[in-house]
Amino acid sequence: QVQLVESGGGLVQAGGSLRLSCAASGSIFSINAMGWYRQAPGKQRELVATITGGGTTNYTDSAKGRFTISRDNAKHTVYLYMNSLKPEDTGVYYCNVDHLLYYSGDYLRHKYDCWGQGTQVTVSS
């Protein structure tokens, strides 16, 4: 079985920093793009940042200059470094993998649109 497990959320004051981690567990062969999304109370889930297998990154405008996404392919892990946090960054942050290959017995299988369970980030003013 393949799972995404996030960690690193918490309560921080405005201007502070947090690092989120998301590790894919299971018999992973390869992972395509990985990303972070967030859902604020009463709002829809929105993109924060993505990173391709080759390391190309993309950020939502509000994250540019403050957040950095990176990945460790050997550990099947994606990180989100968040600096200069604002109260409007508050929400549940979810890790996403758009496509991965994993071993099931002797076979390689595809898994699409995988989500973690989410980690709460709260920024106080």
PDB file of C-alpha atoms in Angstrom:
ATOM      1  CA  GLN A   1       0.000   0.000   0.000  1.00  0.00           C
ATOM      2  CA  VAL A   2       1.120   3.543  -0.728  1.00  0.00           C
ATOM      3  CA  GLN A   3       0.529   6.324   1.761  1.00  0.00           C
ATOM      4  CA  LEU A   4       1.462   9.975   2.039  1.00  0.00           C
ATOM      5  CA  VAL A   5       2.209  11.110   5.574  1.00  0.00           C
ATOM      6  CA  GLU A   6       2.583  14.811   6.368  1.00  0.00           C
ATOM      7  CA  SER A   7       4.254  16.331   9.401  1.00  0.00           C
ATOM      8  CA  GLY A   8       5.513  19.664  10.630  1.00  0.00           C
ATOM      9  CA  GLY A   9       2.386  21.713  11.103  1.00  0.00           C
ATOM     10  CA  GLY A  10       1.678  23.695  14.220  1.00  0.00           C
ATOM     11  CA  LEU A  11       0.954  27.068  15.757  1.00  0.00           C
ATOM     12  CA  VAL A  12       3.280  29.947  14.952  1.00  0.00           C
ATOM     13  CA  GLN A  13       3.185  33.705  15.319  1.00  0.00           C
ATOM     14  CA  ALA A  14       2.985  35.960  12.291  1.00  0.00           C
ATOM     15  CA  GLY A  15       6.424  36.415  10.784  1.00  0.00           C
ATOM     16  CA  GLY A  16       7.539  32.999  11.934  1.00  0.00           C
ATOM     17  CA  SER A  17       8.577  29.920   9.976  1.00  0.00           C
ATOM     18  CA  LEU A  18       7.572  26.295   9.624  1.00  0.00           C
ATOM     19  CA  ARG A  19       8.792  23.342   7.615  1.00  0.00           C
ATOM     20  CA  LEU A  20       6.314  20.782   6.368  1.00  0.00           C
ATOM     21  CA  SER A  21       7.340  17.315   5.256  1.00  0.00           C
ATOM     22  CA  CYS A  22       5.467  14.667   3.309  1.00  0.00           C
ATOM     23  CA  ALA A  23       6.871  11.194   2.899  1.00  0.00           C
ATOM     24  CA  ALA A  24       5.492   8.592   0.534  1.00  0.00           C
ATOM     25  CA  SER A  25       5.665   5.131   2.050  1.00  0.00           C
ATOM     26  CA  GLY A  26       5.397   1.768   0.354  1.00  0.00           C
ATOM     27  CA  SER A  27       7.322   0.042  -2.404  1.00  0.00           C
ATOM     28  CA  ILE A  28       7.753   3.183  -4.456  1.00  0.00           C
ATOM     29  CA  PHE A  29       9.466   2.973  -7.823  1.00  0.00           C
ATOM     30  CA  SER A  30       9.098   6.555  -8.991  1.00  0.00           C
ATOM     31  CA  ILE A  31       7.106   9.696  -8.291  1.00  0.00           C
ATOM     32  CA  ASN A  32       6.128  12.351 -10.795  1.00  0.00           C
ATOM     33  CA  ALA A  33       5.046  15.789  -9.607  1.00  0.00           C
ATOM     34  CA  MET A  34       4.531  16.477  -5.908  1.00  0.00           C
ATOM     35  CA  GLY A  35       2.781  19.424  -4.402  1.00  0.00           C
ATOM     36  CA  TRP A  36       1.251  21.194  -1.466  1.00  0.00           C
ATOM     37  CA  TYR A  37      -2.297  22.471  -1.230  1.00  0.00           C
ATOM     38  CA  ARG A  38      -4.093  24.189   1.603  1.00  0.00           C
ATOM     39  CA  GLN A  39      -7.663  24.604   2.703  1.00  0.00           C
ATOM     40  CA  ALA A  40      -8.619  27.530   4.882  1.00  0.00           C
ATOM     41  CA  PRO A  41     -11.786  27.369   6.996  1.00  0.00           C
ATOM     42  CA  GLY A  42     -14.829  27.824   4.796  1.00  0.00           C
ATOM     43  CA  LYS A  43     -12.800  27.937   1.608  1.00  0.00           C
ATOM     44  CA  GLN A  44     -11.933  25.548  -1.180  1.00  0.00           C
ATOM     45  CA  ARG A  45      -8.652  23.719  -1.334  1.00  0.00           C
ATOM     46  CA  GLU A  46      -6.075  25.717  -3.278  1.00  0.00           C
ATOM     47  CA  LEU A  47      -2.672  25.122  -4.774  1.00  0.00           C
ATOM     48  CA  VAL A  48       0.330  26.403  -2.828  1.00  0.00           C
ATOM     49  CA  ALA A  49       3.312  24.954  -4.696  1.00  0.00           C
ATOM     50  CA  THR A  50       4.337  22.066  -6.923  1.00  0.00           C
ATOM     51  CA  ILE A  51       7.612  20.489  -7.970  1.00  0.00           C
ATOM     52  CA  THR A  52       8.176  18.136 -10.888  1.00  0.00           C
ATOM     53  CA  GLY A  53      10.386  15.068 -10.859  1.00  0.00           C
ATOM     54  CA  GLY A  54      13.044  17.167 -12.553  1.00  0.00           C
ATOM     55  CA  GLY A  55      12.844  19.897  -9.932  1.00  0.00           C
ATOM     56  CA  THR A  56      10.830  22.552 -11.756  1.00  0.00           C
ATOM     57  CA  THR A  57       8.796  24.508  -9.237  1.00  0.00           C
ATOM     58  CA  ASN A  58       5.591  26.476  -9.394  1.00  0.00           C
ATOM     59  CA  TYR A  59       4.052  28.701  -6.706  1.00  0.00           C
ATOM     60  CA  THR A  60       0.818  30.486  -6.158  1.00  0.00           C
ATOM     61  CA  ASP A  61       1.323  34.242  -6.124  1.00  0.00           C
ATOM     62  CA  SER A  62       0.846  34.541  -2.366  1.00  0.00           C
ATOM     63  CA  ALA A  63       3.617  31.996  -1.728  1.00  0.00           C
ATOM     64  CA  LYS A  64       6.220  33.462  -4.067  1.00  0.00           C
ATOM     65  CA  GLY A  65       9.214  34.861  -2.212  1.00  0.00           C
ATOM     66  CA  ARG A  66       8.121  33.380   1.126  1.00  0.00           C
ATOM     67  CA  PHE A  67       7.745  29.623   0.564  1.00  0.00           C
ATOM     68  CA  THR A  68      10.175  27.129  -0.949  1.00  0.00           C
ATOM     69  CA  ILE A  69       9.240  23.657  -2.122  1.00  0.00           C
ATOM     70  CA  SER A  70      11.883  20.975  -2.499  1.00  0.00           C
ATOM     71  CA  ARG A  71      12.067  17.202  -2.716  1.00  0.00           C
ATOM     72  CA  ASP A  72      14.368  14.347  -1.863  1.00  0.00           C
ATOM     73  CA  ASN A  73      13.772  11.688  -4.484  1.00  0.00           C
ATOM     74  CA  ALA A  74      15.796   9.065  -2.616  1.00  0.00           C
ATOM     75  CA  LYS A  75      13.514   9.485   0.406  1.00  0.00           C
ATOM     76  CA  HIS A  76      10.334  10.002  -1.643  1.00  0.00           C
ATOM     77  CA  THR A  77       9.762  13.137   0.391  1.00  0.00           C
ATOM     78  CA  VAL A  78       8.626  16.648  -0.436  1.00  0.00           C
ATOM     79  CA  TYR A  79       9.170  19.653   1.804  1.00  0.00           C
ATOM     80  CA  LEU A  80       7.598  23.066   2.119  1.00  0.00           C
ATOM     81  CA  TYR A  81       9.644  25.723   3.861  1.00  0.00           C
ATOM     82  CA  MET A  82       7.380  28.574   4.893  1.00  0.00           C
ATOM     83  CA  ASN A  83       8.831  31.891   6.008  1.00  0.00           C
ATOM     84  CA  SER A  84       7.285  35.243   6.911  1.00  0.00           C
ATOM     85  CA  LEU A  85       4.038  33.482   7.720  1.00  0.00           C
ATOM     86  CA  LYS A  86       0.833  35.502   7.772  1.00  0.00           C
ATOM     87  CA  PRO A  87      -2.516  34.787   9.449  1.00  0.00           C
ATOM     88  CA  GLU A  88      -4.008  34.219   5.999  1.00  0.00           C
ATOM     89  CA  ASP A  89      -1.663  31.234   5.585  1.00  0.00           C
ATOM     90  CA  THR A  90      -3.705  29.430   8.224  1.00  0.00           C
ATOM     91  CA  GLY A  91      -5.312  26.210   7.058  1.00  0.00           C
ATOM     92  CA  VAL A  92      -4.906  22.496   6.629  1.00  0.00           C
ATOM     93  CA  TYR A  93      -2.002  21.730   4.327  1.00  0.00           C
ATOM     94  CA  TYR A  94      -2.257  18.648   2.145  1.00  0.00           C
ATOM     95  CA  CYS A  95       0.444  16.842   0.228  1.00  0.00           C
ATOM     96  CA  ASN A  96      -0.366  15.592  -3.269  1.00  0.00           C
ATOM     97  CA  VAL A  97       1.294  13.287  -5.767  1.00  0.00           C
ATOM     98  CA  ASP A  98      -0.170  13.360  -9.241  1.00  0.00           C
ATOM     99  CA  HIS A  99       1.249  10.015 -10.385  1.00  0.00           C
ATOM    100  CA  LEU A 100       3.538   7.380  -8.980  1.00  0.00           C
ATOM    101  CA  LEU A 101       4.659   3.859  -9.772  1.00  0.00           C
ATOM    102  CA  TYR A 102       4.930   1.252  -7.039  1.00  0.00           C
ATOM    103  CA  TYR A 103       5.678  -2.441  -6.759  1.00  0.00           C
ATOM    104  CA  SER A 104       2.858  -4.831  -6.004  1.00  0.00           C
ATOM    105  CA  GLY A 105       4.502  -8.209  -5.889  1.00  0.00           C
ATOM    106  CA  ASP A 106       6.424  -8.548  -9.153  1.00  0.00           C
ATOM    107  CA  TYR A 107       4.357  -5.920 -10.919  1.00  0.00           C
ATOM    108  CA  LEU A 108       4.648  -2.188 -11.282  1.00  0.00           C
ATOM    109  CA  ARG A 109       1.338  -0.440 -10.722  1.00  0.00           C
ATOM    110  CA  HIS A 110       0.154   3.116 -11.246  1.00  0.00           C
ATOM    111  CA  LYS A 111      -1.441   5.286  -8.620  1.00  0.00           C
ATOM    112  CA  TYR A 112      -2.927   8.673  -9.484  1.00  0.00           C
ATOM    113  CA  ASP A 113      -3.890  11.760  -7.497  1.00  0.00           C
ATOM    114  CA  CYS A 114      -2.735  10.661  -4.060  1.00  0.00           C
ATOM    115  CA  TRP A 115      -3.423  12.810  -0.989  1.00  0.00           C
ATOM    116  CA  GLY A 116      -2.098  12.879   2.515  1.00  0.00           C
ATOM    117  CA  GLN A 117      -4.272  13.287   5.594  1.00  0.00           C
ATOM    118  CA  GLY A 118      -3.364  16.939   6.050  1.00  0.00           C
ATOM    119  CA  THR A 119      -1.497  18.890   8.700  1.00  0.00           C
ATOM    120  CA  GLN A 120      -2.842  21.972  10.454  1.00  0.00           C
ATOM    121  CA  VAL A 121      -0.964  25.253  10.213  1.00  0.00           C
ATOM    122  CA  THR A 122      -2.196  28.105  12.379  1.00  0.00           C
ATOM    123  CA  VAL A 123      -0.610  31.549  12.210  1.00  0.00           C
ATOM    124  CA  SER A 124      -1.586  33.930  14.986  1.00  0.00           C
ATOM    125  CA  SER A 125      -1.510  37.695  14.555  1.00  0.00           C
TER     126      SER A 125
END
